[in-house]
mmCIF file of C-alpha atoms in Angstrom:
data_model
loop_
_atom_site.group_PDB
_atom_site.id
_atom_site.type_symbol
_atom_site.label_atom_id
_atom_site.label_comp_id
_atom_site.label_asym_id
_atom_site.label_seq_id
_atom_site.Cartn_x
_atom_site.Cartn_y
_atom_site.Cartn_z
ATOM 1 C CA PRO A 1 0.120 -0.111 -0.044
ATOM 2 C CA TYR A 2 2.953 2.268 0.703
ATOM 3 C CA THR A 3 4.477 1.913 -2.908
ATOM 4 C CA THR A 4 1.519 2.135 -5.040
ATOM 5 C CA GLU A 5 1.317 5.466 -5.877
ATOM 6 C CA VAL A 6 5.267 5.512 -6.532
ATOM 7 C CA LEU A 7 4.805 2.642 -8.964
ATOM 8 C CA LYS A 8 1.845 4.386 -10.891
ATOM 9 C CA GLU A 9 4.042 7.632 -10.998
ATOM 10 C CA THR A 10 6.994 5.721 -12.228
ATOM 11 C CA VAL A 11 5.116 3.836 -14.836
ATOM 12 C CA ALA A 12 3.367 6.895 -16.170
ATOM 13 C CA ASP A 13 6.612 8.747 -16.129
ATOM 14 C CA SER A 14 8.305 5.794 -18.139
ATOM 15 C CA TYR A 15 5.717 5.728 -20.510
ATOM 16 C CA ASN A 16 5.103 9.283 -21.183
ATOM 17 C CA ARG A 17 8.701 10.106 -21.348
ATOM 18 C CA LEU A 18 10.441 6.999 -22.841
ATOM 19 C CA ILE A 19 8.127 4.127 -24.145
ATOM 20 C CA ALA A 20 5.559 6.410 -26.154
ATOM 21 C CA PRO A 21 7.840 8.617 -28.031
ATOM 22 C CA ALA A 22 10.052 5.610 -28.760
ATOM 23 C CA ILE A 23 6.458 3.721 -30.403
ATOM 24 C CA GLU A 24 5.862 6.929 -32.135
ATOM 25 C CA ARG A 25 9.267 7.347 -33.696
ATOM 26 C CA GLU A 26 9.334 3.696 -34.892
ATOM 27 C CA ILE A 27 5.651 3.971 -36.526
ATOM 28 C CA ARG A 28 6.550 7.308 -37.896
ATOM 29 C CA SER A 29 9.983 5.888 -39.341
ATOM 30 C CA GLU A 30 8.249 2.776 -40.516
ATOM 31 C CA LEU A 31 5.367 4.919 -42.482
ATOM 32 C CA THR A 32 8.292 7.411 -43.890
ATOM 33 C CA GLU A 33 10.097 4.474 -45.175
ATOM 34 C CA ARG A 34 7.010 2.808 -46.731
ATOM 35 C CA ALA A 35 6.107 6.181 -48.395
ATOM 36 C CA GLU A 36 9.491 6.560 -49.706
ATOM 37 C CA ASN A 37 9.683 3.153 -51.316
ATOM 38 C CA GLY A 38 6.133 3.919 -52.805
ATOM 39 C CA ALA A 39 7.308 7.300 -54.164
ATOM 40 C CA ILE A 40 10.576 5.687 -55.648
ATOM 41 C CA GLU A 41 8.612 3.112 -57.468
ATOM 42 C CA VAL A 42 6.170 5.835 -58.906
ATOM 43 C CA PHE A 43 9.317 7.610 -59.841
ATOM 44 C CA GLY A 44 10.770 4.534 -61.530
ATOM 45 C CA LYS A 45 7.688 3.940 -63.436
ATOM 46 C CA ASN A 46 7.290 7.364 -64.927
ATOM 47 C CA LEU A 47 10.726 7.530 -65.573
ATOM 48 C CA HIS A 48 10.494 4.039 -67.480
ATOM 49 C CA GLN A 49 7.790 5.306 -69.440
ATOM 50 C CA LEU A 50 9.683 8.314 -70.457
ATOM 51 C CA LEU A 51 12.797 6.688 -71.608
ATOM 52 C CA MET A 52 10.934 4.096 -73.533
ATOM 53 C CA GLN A 53 9.144 6.452 -75.836
ATOM 54 C CA PRO A 54 9.535 5.516 -79.611
ATOM 55 C CA PRO A 55 12.419 7.558 -81.471
ATOM 56 C CA ILE A 56 11.627 9.467 -84.509
ATOM 57 C CA ALA A 57 14.466 8.417 -86.802
ATOM 58 C CA GLY A 58 15.718 9.664 -90.112
ATOM 59 C CA LYS A 59 14.442 13.475 -89.927
ATOM 60 C CA VAL A 60 16.157 16.570 -89.733
ATOM 61 C CA VAL A 61 15.009 18.507 -86.732
ATOM 62 C CA LEU A 62 15.033 22.166 -85.479
ATOM 63 C CA GLY A 63 15.220 22.424 -81.852
ATOM 64 C CA TRP A 64 13.650 25.453 -80.595
ATOM 65 C CA ASP A 65 14.581 26.578 -76.934
ATOM 66 C CA PRO A 66 11.965 29.448 -76.388
ATOM 67 C CA ALA A 67 12.727 32.485 -74.269
ATOM 68 C CA PHE A 68 11.461 36.210 -74.050
ATOM 69 C CA ARG A 69 14.356 38.735 -73.400
ATOM 70 C CA THR A 70 17.379 36.499 -74.448
ATOM 71 C CA GLY A 71 15.651 35.406 -77.395
ATOM 72 C CA CYS A 72 14.896 31.842 -78.825
ATOM 73 C CA LYS A 73 17.844 29.401 -79.367
ATOM 74 C CA LEU A 74 17.697 27.370 -82.333
ATOM 75 C CA ALA A 75 19.770 23.976 -83.228
ATOM 76 C CA VAL A 76 19.522 21.976 -86.482
ATOM 77 C CA VAL A 77 20.404 18.707 -85.824
ATOM 78 C CA ASP A 78 20.801 16.098 -88.762
ATOM 79 C CA GLU A 79 19.580 12.119 -89.122
ATOM 80 C CA THR A 80 22.439 10.991 -87.116
ATOM 81 C CA GLY A 81 22.047 13.485 -84.105
ATOM 82 C CA LYS A 82 24.791 15.656 -85.404
ATOM 83 C CA VAL A 83 24.466 19.533 -84.685
ATOM 84 C CA ILE A 84 24.896 21.008 -87.989
ATOM 85 C CA GLY A 85 23.834 24.697 -87.295
ATOM 86 C CA THR A 86 22.671 27.189 -84.540
ATOM 87 C CA THR A 87 21.258 30.686 -84.258
ATOM 88 C CA VAL A 88 19.336 33.074 -82.226
ATOM 89 C CA ILE A 89 15.717 34.608 -83.172
ATOM 90 C CA TYR A 90 13.668 37.370 -81.575
ATOM 91 C CA PRO A 91 10.045 36.704 -82.055
ATOM 92 C CA THR A 92 8.811 36.950 -78.927
ATOM 93 C CA ALA A 93 8.012 39.869 -76.509
ATOM 94 C CA PRO A 94 9.869 42.089 -75.857
ATOM 95 C CA THR A 95 10.356 42.411 -79.642
ATOM 96 C CA THR A 96 9.457 44.734 -82.737
ATOM 97 C CA PRO A 97 7.569 43.692 -86.056
ATOM 98 C CA LYS A 98 11.106 44.335 -87.767
ATOM 99 C CA LYS A 99 12.520 41.614 -85.532
ATOM 100 C CA ILE A 100 9.673 39.307 -86.132
ATOM 101 C CA GLN A 101 9.819 39.427 -89.697
ATOM 102 C CA ALA A 102 13.634 39.130 -89.451
ATOM 103 C CA SER A 103 13.062 35.992 -87.814
ATOM 104 C CA LYS A 104 10.442 34.643 -90.161
ATOM 105 C CA ASP A 105 12.986 35.431 -93.175
ATOM 106 C CA LEU A 106 15.702 33.810 -91.368
ATOM 107 C CA LEU A 107 13.577 30.668 -90.686
ATOM 108 C CA LYS A 108 12.533 30.545 -94.618
ATOM 109 C CA LYS A 109 15.817 30.252 -95.471
ATOM 110 C CA ILE A 110 17.230 27.502 -92.963
ATOM 111 C CA ILE A 111 14.225 25.311 -93.320
ATOM 112 C CA PRO A 112 14.741 24.422 -97.009
ATOM 113 C CA LYS A 113 18.636 24.552 -96.895
ATOM 114 C CA TYR A 114 18.968 21.891 -94.359
ATOM 115 C CA HIS A 115 15.640 19.921 -95.494
ATOM 116 C CA ILE A 116 14.027 20.489 -91.883
ATOM 117 C CA SER A 117 10.956 18.510 -91.438
ATOM 118 C CA LEU A 118 10.263 18.690 -87.721
ATOM 119 C CA ILE A 119 10.639 21.553 -85.380
ATOM 120 C CA SER A 120 10.959 20.342 -81.624
ATOM 121 C CA LEU A 121 9.783 22.979 -79.269
ATOM 122 C CA GLY A 122 10.486 22.958 -75.777
ATOM 123 C CA ASN A 123 7.658 23.509 -73.327
ATOM 124 C CA GLY A 124 9.479 26.123 -71.213
ATOM 125 C CA THR A 125 8.803 29.992 -70.642
ATOM 126 C CA ALA A 126 7.693 31.585 -73.907
ATOM 127 C CA SER A 127 6.396 28.425 -75.451
ATOM 128 C CA ARG A 128 3.050 29.449 -76.159
ATOM 129 C CA GLU A 129 4.015 32.583 -77.793
ATOM 130 C CA SER A 130 6.686 30.587 -79.476
ATOM 131 C CA GLU A 131 4.094 28.091 -80.777
ATOM 132 C CA GLU A 132 1.872 31.101 -82.166
ATOM 133 C CA PHE A 133 4.799 32.096 -84.322
ATOM 134 C CA ILE A 134 5.643 28.771 -85.678
ATOM 135 C CA VAL A 135 1.928 28.098 -86.715
ATOM 136 C CA GLU A 136 2.213 31.593 -88.587
ATOM 137 C CA LEU A 137 5.247 30.507 -90.224
ATOM 138 C CA LEU A 138 4.257 27.332 -91.444
ATOM 139 C CA LYS A 139 1.161 28.921 -93.281
ATOM 140 C CA GLU A 140 3.425 30.964 -94.963
ATOM 141 C CA ILE A 141 6.037 28.344 -96.441
ATOM 142 C CA PRO A 142 5.602 25.509 -99.196
ATOM 143 C CA GLU A 143 7.570 22.933 -97.280
ATOM 144 C CA LYS A 144 5.684 20.591 -95.163
ATOM 145 C CA VAL A 145 7.138 20.917 -91.854
ATOM 146 C CA GLN A 146 5.505 19.883 -88.503
ATOM 147 C CA TYR A 147 6.252 20.817 -84.902
ATOM 148 C CA VAL A 148 6.414 18.881 -81.682
ATOM 149 C CA ILE A 149 6.068 20.154 -78.163
ATOM 150 C CA VAL A 150 8.573 18.569 -75.932
ATOM 151 C CA ASN A 151 8.993 18.496 -72.336
ATOM 152 C CA GLU A 152 12.510 20.303 -71.604
ATOM 153 C CA ALA A 153 12.738 19.319 -68.133
ATOM 154 C CA GLY A 154 16.475 18.901 -67.322
ATOM 155 C CA ALA A 155 17.627 20.502 -70.561
ATOM 156 C CA SER A 156 18.893 23.501 -68.524
ATOM 157 C CA VAL A 157 20.802 20.939 -66.174
ATOM 158 C CA TYR A 158 22.324 19.151 -68.854
ATOM 159 C CA SER A 159 23.509 22.326 -70.669
ATOM 160 C CA ALA A 160 25.442 23.652 -67.633
ATOM 161 C CA SER A 161 26.948 20.102 -66.950
ATOM 162 C CA LYS A 162 30.319 18.983 -67.515
ATOM 163 C CA LEU A 163 29.147 16.527 -70.035
ATOM 164 C CA ALA A 164 27.563 19.058 -72.318
ATOM 165 C CA SER A 165 30.604 21.222 -72.326
ATOM 166 C CA GLU A 166 32.675 18.245 -73.317
ATOM 167 C CA GLU A 167 30.452 17.297 -76.036
ATOM 168 C CA PHE A 168 29.729 20.978 -77.511
ATOM 169 C CA PRO A 169 32.893 22.978 -76.132
ATOM 170 C CA LYS A 170 31.993 25.944 -78.588
ATOM 171 C CA PHE A 171 28.639 26.254 -77.909
ATOM 172 C CA ASP A 172 26.931 28.436 -75.173
ATOM 173 C CA VAL A 173 24.313 27.053 -72.566
ATOM 174 C CA GLY A 174 21.457 28.142 -74.984
ATOM 175 C CA GLN A 175 22.505 26.581 -77.738
ATOM 176 C CA ARG A 176 23.558 23.287 -75.978
ATOM 177 C CA SER A 177 19.849 23.281 -74.641
ATOM 178 C CA ALA A 178 18.194 23.597 -78.209
ATOM 179 C CA ALA A 179 20.613 20.933 -79.232
ATOM 180 C CA SER A 180 19.448 18.664 -76.544
ATOM 181 C CA ILE A 181 15.680 19.515 -77.022
ATOM 182 C CA ALA A 182 16.023 18.455 -80.639
ATOM 183 C CA ARG A 183 17.907 15.180 -79.781
ATOM 184 C CA ARG A 184 15.223 14.069 -77.298
ATOM 185 C CA LEU A 185 12.945 14.125 -80.152
ATOM 186 C CA GLN A 186 14.952 11.912 -82.343
ATOM 187 C CA ASP A 187 15.876 9.519 -79.681
ATOM 188 C CA PRO A 188 14.732 9.994 -75.999
ATOM 189 C CA LEU A 189 16.621 7.172 -74.479
ATOM 190 C CA ALA A 190 20.017 8.395 -75.860
ATOM 191 C CA GLU A 191 19.489 11.721 -74.499
ATOM 192 C CA LEU A 192 17.817 11.502 -71.727
ATOM 193 C CA VAL A 193 20.583 9.198 -70.013
ATOM 194 C CA LYS A 194 22.807 12.356 -70.008
ATOM 195 C CA ILE A 195 20.744 13.945 -67.549
ATOM 196 C CA ASP A 196 20.668 12.958 -63.756
ATOM 197 C CA PRO A 197 17.290 11.406 -63.389
ATOM 198 C CA LYS A 198 16.439 13.320 -60.634
ATOM 199 C CA ALA A 199 16.582 16.345 -62.626
ATOM 200 C CA ILE A 200 14.129 15.284 -65.234
ATOM 201 C CA GLY A 201 11.188 16.033 -63.037
ATOM 202 C CA VAL A 202 8.911 12.778 -63.323
ATOM 203 C CA GLY A 203 8.953 12.100 -59.444
ATOM 204 C CA GLN A 204 7.485 13.391 -56.354
ATOM 205 C CA TYR A 205 9.361 14.639 -53.169
ATOM 206 C CA GLN A 206 12.637 13.425 -54.747
ATOM 207 C CA HIS A 207 14.981 15.738 -52.785
ATOM 208 C CA ASP A 208 13.028 14.677 -49.363
ATOM 209 C CA MET A 209 14.163 10.810 -49.690
ATOM 210 C CA ASN A 210 17.057 8.989 -49.522
ATOM 211 C CA GLN A 211 19.455 9.805 -51.898
ATOM 212 C CA LYS A 212 21.460 6.879 -52.253
ATOM 213 C CA LYS A 213 18.620 4.507 -52.406
ATOM 214 C CA LEU A 214 16.606 6.835 -54.997
ATOM 215 C CA GLY A 215 19.665 7.036 -57.206
ATOM 216 C CA GLU A 216 20.423 3.185 -57.106
ATOM 217 C CA ALA A 217 16.810 2.692 -58.102
ATOM 218 C CA LEU A 218 16.669 5.179 -61.023
ATOM 219 C CA SER A 219 20.172 3.878 -62.297
ATOM 220 C CA GLY A 220 18.569 0.647 -62.394
ATOM 221 C CA VAL A 221 15.751 1.681 -64.280
ATOM 222 C CA VAL A 222 17.832 3.638 -66.767
ATOM 223 C CA GLU A 223 20.136 0.433 -67.252
ATOM 224 C CA ASP A 224 17.097 -1.896 -67.687
ATOM 225 C CA CYS A 225 15.744 0.389 -70.358
ATOM 226 C CA VAL A 226 19.067 0.754 -72.226
ATOM 227 C CA ASN A 227 19.549 -3.012 -72.273
ATOM 228 C CA LYS A 228 15.918 -3.928 -73.285
ATOM 229 C CA VAL A 229 16.407 -1.614 -76.309
ATOM 230 C CA GLY A 230 20.221 -2.204 -76.932
ATOM 231 C CA VAL A 231 22.637 0.650 -78.621
ATOM 232 C CA ASP A 232 24.217 1.043 -81.880
ATOM 233 C CA LEU A 233 27.611 0.927 -81.666
ATOM 234 C CA ASN A 234 28.211 3.017 -84.446
ATOM 235 C CA THR A 235 26.274 6.170 -83.257
ATOM 236 C CA ALA A 236 26.018 5.835 -79.342
ATOM 237 C CA SER A 237 27.471 8.290 -77.024
ATOM 238 C CA ALA A 238 29.883 7.271 -74.255
ATOM 239 C CA SER A 239 26.998 8.448 -71.649
ATOM 240 C CA LEU A 240 24.634 5.970 -73.064
ATOM 241 C CA LEU A 241 27.309 2.954 -73.727
ATOM 242 C CA GLU A 242 28.312 3.100 -70.100
ATOM 243 C CA TYR A 243 24.611 1.782 -68.869
ATOM 244 C CA ILE A 244 25.262 -1.422 -70.841
ATOM 245 C CA SER A 245 26.129 -4.670 -68.861
ATOM 246 C CA GLY A 246 29.795 -5.128 -68.446
ATOM 247 C CA ILE A 247 30.728 -1.533 -69.698
ATOM 248 C CA SER A 248 32.414 1.093 -67.260
ATOM 249 C CA LYS A 249 32.745 4.722 -67.977
ATOM 250 C CA VAL A 250 36.602 4.132 -69.146
ATOM 251 C CA ILE A 251 35.448 1.407 -71.555
ATOM 252 C CA ALA A 252 32.590 3.471 -72.817
ATOM 253 C CA LYS A 253 34.979 6.440 -73.617
ATOM 254 C CA ASN A 254 37.519 3.726 -75.391
ATOM 255 C CA ILE A 255 34.751 2.441 -77.614
ATOM 256 C CA VAL A 256 34.075 6.019 -78.846
ATOM 257 C CA ALA A 257 37.896 6.712 -79.163
ATOM 258 C CA TYR A 258 38.256 3.481 -81.028
ATOM 259 C CA ARG A 259 35.238 4.313 -83.624
ATOM 260 C CA GLU A 260 36.603 7.898 -84.193
ATOM 261 C CA GLU A 261 40.269 6.367 -84.995
ATOM 262 C CA ASN A 262 39.305 3.237 -86.968
ATOM 263 C CA GLY A 263 35.779 4.260 -88.397
ATOM 264 C CA ARG A 264 32.519 2.319 -87.996
ATOM 265 C CA PHE A 265 32.394 -1.295 -86.309
ATOM 266 C CA GLU A 266 31.450 -3.834 -88.721
ATOM 267 C CA SER A 267 31.237 -6.777 -86.415
ATOM 268 C CA ARG A 268 30.652 -7.241 -82.716
ATOM 269 C CA ARG A 269 33.929 -9.473 -82.561
ATOM 270 C CA GLU A 270 35.857 -5.817 -82.993
ATOM 271 C CA LEU A 271 34.874 -4.817 -79.700
ATOM 272 C CA LEU A 272 37.652 -7.414 -78.208
ATOM 273 C CA LYS A 273 40.244 -4.823 -79.886
ATOM 274 C CA VAL A 274 38.900 -1.856 -77.678
ATOM 275 C CA ALA A 275 41.174 -1.034 -74.949
ATOM 276 C CA LYS A 276 40.293 -2.506 -71.658
ATOM 277 C CA LEU A 277 37.546 -4.634 -72.999
ATOM 278 C CA GLY A 278 38.305 -8.053 -72.329
ATOM 279 C CA PRO A 279 36.661 -11.503 -73.313
ATOM 280 C CA LYS A 280 34.457 -11.446 -70.016
ATOM 281 C CA ALA A 281 33.266 -8.007 -70.496
ATOM 282 C CA PHE A 282 32.680 -8.868 -74.164
ATOM 283 C CA GLU A 283 30.322 -11.845 -73.205
ATOM 284 C CA GLN A 284 28.343 -9.482 -71.029
ATOM 285 C CA CYS A 285 27.687 -6.779 -73.572
ATOM 286 C CA ALA A 286 28.129 -8.137 -76.830
ATOM 287 C CA GLY A 287 24.237 -9.104 -76.793
ATOM 288 C CA PHE A 288 23.127 -5.428 -76.116
ATOM 289 C CA ALA A 289 25.314 -3.859 -78.702
ATOM 290 C CA ARG A 290 23.752 -3.452 -82.136
ATOM 291 C CA ILE A 291 25.497 -3.088 -85.490
ATOM 292 C CA THR A 292 23.075 -2.074 -88.496
ATOM 293 C CA GLY A 293 24.533 -3.006 -91.859
ATOM 294 C CA GLY A 294 27.444 -4.957 -90.609
ATOM 295 C CA LYS A 295 29.032 -8.110 -91.873
ATOM 296 C CA ASN A 296 26.597 -10.311 -90.281
ATOM 297 C CA PRO A 297 22.844 -9.605 -90.140
ATOM 298 C CA LEU A 298 22.688 -11.194 -86.561
ATOM 299 C CA ASP A 299 24.955 -8.325 -85.392
ATOM 300 C CA ALA A 300 21.867 -6.226 -85.756
ATOM 301 C CA THR A 301 19.740 -8.641 -83.274
ATOM 302 C CA SER A 302 19.723 -9.390 -79.694
ATOM 303 C CA VAL A 303 21.246 -12.905 -80.270
ATOM 304 C CA HIS A 304 24.296 -13.286 -78.523
ATOM 305 C CA PRO A 305 27.620 -14.172 -80.650
ATOM 306 C CA GLU A 306 27.616 -17.370 -78.703
ATOM 307 C CA SER A 307 24.504 -18.245 -79.999
ATOM 308 C CA TYR A 308 25.103 -17.855 -83.750
ATOM 309 C CA GLU A 309 25.846 -21.172 -84.682
ATOM 310 C CA ALA A 310 22.483 -22.461 -83.092
ATOM 311 C CA ALA A 311 20.524 -19.370 -84.669
ATOM 312 C CA GLN A 312 21.971 -20.247 -88.157
ATOM 313 C CA LYS A 313 21.057 -23.902 -87.616
ATOM 314 C CA LEU A 314 17.368 -22.759 -86.347
ATOM 315 C CA LEU A 315 17.274 -20.684 -89.654
ATOM 316 C CA LYS A 316 18.575 -23.609 -91.968
ATOM 317 C CA VAL A 317 15.782 -25.868 -90.287
ATOM 318 C CA VAL A 318 13.194 -23.167 -90.810
ATOM 319 C CA GLU A 319 14.160 -22.705 -94.320
ATOM 320 C CA ASP A 320 13.874 -26.632 -95.023
ATOM 321 C CA ILE A 321 10.496 -26.461 -93.468
ATOM 322 C CA ARG A 322 9.479 -23.770 -95.931
ATOM 323 C CA SER A 323 11.017 -25.568 -98.933
ATOM 324 C CA LEU A 324 8.903 -28.453 -97.849
ATOM 325 C CA ALA A 325 5.986 -26.675 -97.484
ATOM 326 C CA ASP A 326 6.183 -25.237 -101.135
ATOM 327 C CA SER A 327 6.615 -28.885 -102.186
ATOM 328 C CA ILE A 328 3.391 -29.779 -100.670
ATOM 329 C CA GLN A 329 2.099 -26.677 -101.972
ATOM 330 C CA ALA A 330 2.857 -27.429 -105.432
ATOM 331 C CA VAL A 331 1.619 -30.982 -105.016
ATOM 332 C CA CYS A 332 -1.719 -29.795 -103.616
ATOM 333 C CA SER A 333 -1.937 -27.532 -106.627
ATOM 334 C CA LEU A 334 -1.429 -30.303 -108.988
ATOM 335 C CA VAL A 335 -3.858 -32.390 -107.222
ATOM 336 C CA ILE A 336 -6.590 -29.535 -107.247
ATOM 337 C CA ASP A 337 -6.005 -29.047 -110.965
ATOM 338 C CA SER A 338 -6.782 -32.773 -111.767
ATOM 339 C CA LEU A 339 -9.843 -32.662 -110.095
ATOM 340 C CA PRO A 340 -13.189 -31.905 -112.310
ATOM 341 C CA LYS A 341 -13.984 -28.337 -112.784
ATOM 342 C CA GLU A 342 -17.369 -27.096 -111.973
ATOM 343 C CA THR A 343 -18.085 -26.551 -115.605
ATOM 344 C CA ASP A 344 -17.211 -30.377 -116.513
ATOM 345 C CA THR A 345 -20.202 -32.051 -117.336
ATOM 346 C CA PRO A 346 -20.913 -34.423 -114.451
ATOM 347 C CA LYS A 347 -21.392 -38.222 -115.196
ATOM 348 C CA THR A 348 -24.745 -39.636 -114.760
ATOM 349 C CA LEU A 349 -25.152 -41.859 -111.975
ATOM 350 C CA PRO A 350 -27.669 -44.861 -112.135
ATOM 351 C CA GLU A 351 -30.986 -43.970 -110.459
ATOM 352 C CA LYS A 352 -31.206 -46.074 -106.897
ATOM 353 C CA LYS A 353 -34.515 -47.655 -106.662
ATOM 354 C CA PRO A 354 -36.420 -47.422 -103.426
ATOM 355 C CA GLU A 355 -36.275 -50.367 -101.168
ATOM 356 C CA GLN A 356 -39.772 -52.014 -101.335
ATOM 357 C CA ILE A 357 -41.325 -52.365 -97.837
ATOM 358 C CA PRO A 358 -43.328 -55.740 -97.525
ATOM 359 C CA LEU A 359 -46.881 -55.504 -96.623
ATOM 360 C CA GLU A 360 -46.952 -57.720 -93.750
ATOM 361 C CA LYS A 361 -44.415 -55.556 -91.915
ATOM 362 C CA VAL A 362 -46.691 -52.692 -92.614
ATOM 363 C CA ARG A 363 -49.628 -54.593 -91.353
ATOM 364 C CA GLY A 364 -47.683 -55.947 -88.222
ATOM 365 C CA VAL A 365 -47.052 -52.362 -87.183
ATOM 366 C CA LEU A 366 -50.471 -51.096 -87.649
ATOM 367 C CA ALA A 367 -51.837 -53.993 -85.699
ATOM 368 C CA GLU A 368 -49.686 -53.038 -82.658
ATOM 369 C CA LYS A 369 -50.834 -49.647 -82.762
ATOM 370 C CA SER A 370 -54.521 -50.815 -82.761
ATOM 371 C CA ARG A 371 -53.836 -53.033 -79.588
ATOM 372 C CA ASN A 372 -52.325 -50.070 -77.687
ATOM 373 C CA GLY A 373 -55.641 -48.327 -78.456
ATOM 374 C CA LYS A 374 -54.761 -46.288 -81.399
ATOM 375 C CA THR A 375 -57.406 -47.899 -83.510
ATOM 376 C CA ALA A 376 -59.267 -44.677 -84.952
ATOM 377 C CA GLU A 377 -55.495 -42.978 -85.523
ATOM 378 C CA VAL A 378 -54.813 -46.150 -87.729
ATOM 379 C CA ARG A 379 -58.036 -46.111 -89.497
ATOM 380 C CA ALA A 380 -57.413 -42.404 -90.165
ATOM 381 C CA ILE A 381 -53.993 -43.186 -91.744
ATOM 382 C CA ILE A 382 -55.493 -45.492 -94.311
ATOM 383 C CA GLN A 383 -58.273 -43.400 -95.219
ATOM 384 C CA LYS A 384 -55.740 -40.573 -95.634
ATOM 385 C CA TYR A 385 -54.472 -42.819 -98.582
ATOM 386 C CA GLY A 386 -58.228 -43.170 -100.319
ATOM 387 C CA ALA A 387 -58.558 -46.795 -99.036
ATOM 388 C CA ASP A 388 -60.671 -48.715 -96.455
ATOM 389 C CA ARG A 389 -58.223 -51.233 -95.767
ATOM 390 C CA LEU A 390 -54.294 -51.701 -95.815
ATOM 391 C CA SER A 391 -54.144 -53.593 -99.130
ATOM 392 C CA GLY A 392 -55.929 -50.618 -100.842
ATOM 393 C CA ILE A 393 -52.935 -48.705 -100.608
ATOM 394 C CA ASP A 394 -50.197 -48.102 -103.148
ATOM 395 C CA PRO A 395 -47.083 -50.124 -102.068
ATOM 396 C CA LYS A 396 -44.949 -46.814 -102.858
ATOM 397 C CA ASP A 397 -46.831 -45.166 -100.072
ATOM 398 C CA TYR A 398 -45.751 -48.126 -97.390
ATOM 399 C CA ALA A 399 -42.801 -45.828 -96.240
ATOM 400 C CA GLU A 400 -44.877 -42.873 -95.486
ATOM 401 C CA VAL A 401 -47.462 -44.818 -93.633
ATOM 402 C CA LEU A 402 -44.990 -46.461 -91.321
ATOM 403 C CA ALA A 403 -43.586 -42.985 -90.740
ATOM 404 C CA GLU A 404 -46.792 -41.672 -89.726
ATOM 405 C CA ALA A 405 -47.464 -44.757 -87.711
ATOM 406 C CA GLU A 406 -44.374 -44.380 -85.815
ATOM 407 C CA VAL A 407 -45.344 -41.127 -84.514
ATOM 408 C CA LEU A 408 -48.533 -42.457 -82.730
#
């Protein structure tokens, strides 16, 4: 009785001061971790969809980075992604009618000169005003040119990065941004891998979560996308190549250096000549590297060099099956041709005489029906054929009489 109050106070104090805050922290930590994992998963899915957008190949694209005061930066990118010209125009406020007309005149020269068929317009500041200007321009020119509004998230981050300065050392930030906007329409995957995934702007609260976990998850998504699609060894940049399994940053730069020094790759086996790329690395990366128009058509597929022999055997089997199918089709055609045509006169078949039913059989059936209380119905059947008794019915009608009697 003397210690009860003390024990109650001790328990209350320990709960309020130690246990309750500890439980709250634990629950809050668990919920935060769960929310973080959910946000990373959403970010990963959004990034995957963005990277897997289909490319628009074989088009000369005009990249358009819109702005007001500093003017709109333009970059012309050819079919291979090479920047072949840049300029600045001032069609948006603050401007003058003279500057707007000068911008139109310049574009009317650039479009036919470089055979531009697509305009990639960034969706940033002054995008709507630039769109209005482009629509007016397209009505005034004979060339068939289309425009696409592209999400420019991350373009400014890329244009100020070390990678962009290495790729375009003579360009300013605006020109690099315009080139990036054009390229991300041509091949979104190849261009977006150059940008830190967190700067692309497709996730929620990415700056509030565990940066290491987020970075690992997003790098995994990018690597998965690159390896799913594969890369063209003759056009891929070092930043794209380094996401392939077995290729590090150093090896990626060595591949690009080898390509610049020796020309295009003609075979996957040439990768073994690249510095620091050994047999193990080749085994890992060969299936994801593509060579279009090379010596072996299988180099343009996802078939690994180790499986070339098996693939060729399979192709031989398919070829044999196809030739067998062609032979069977030829035989079937001969058989069909030998069959009588619809126009041929059909041979007259001997007419089959109907089987004669004996009178005793019919009489037996009718007698059985009469014994079962169907006398009136039997009499009605006989009278139907214009007779008073069975013997007065024509033998040709016996089959019909039997059929009617069976129904009774």
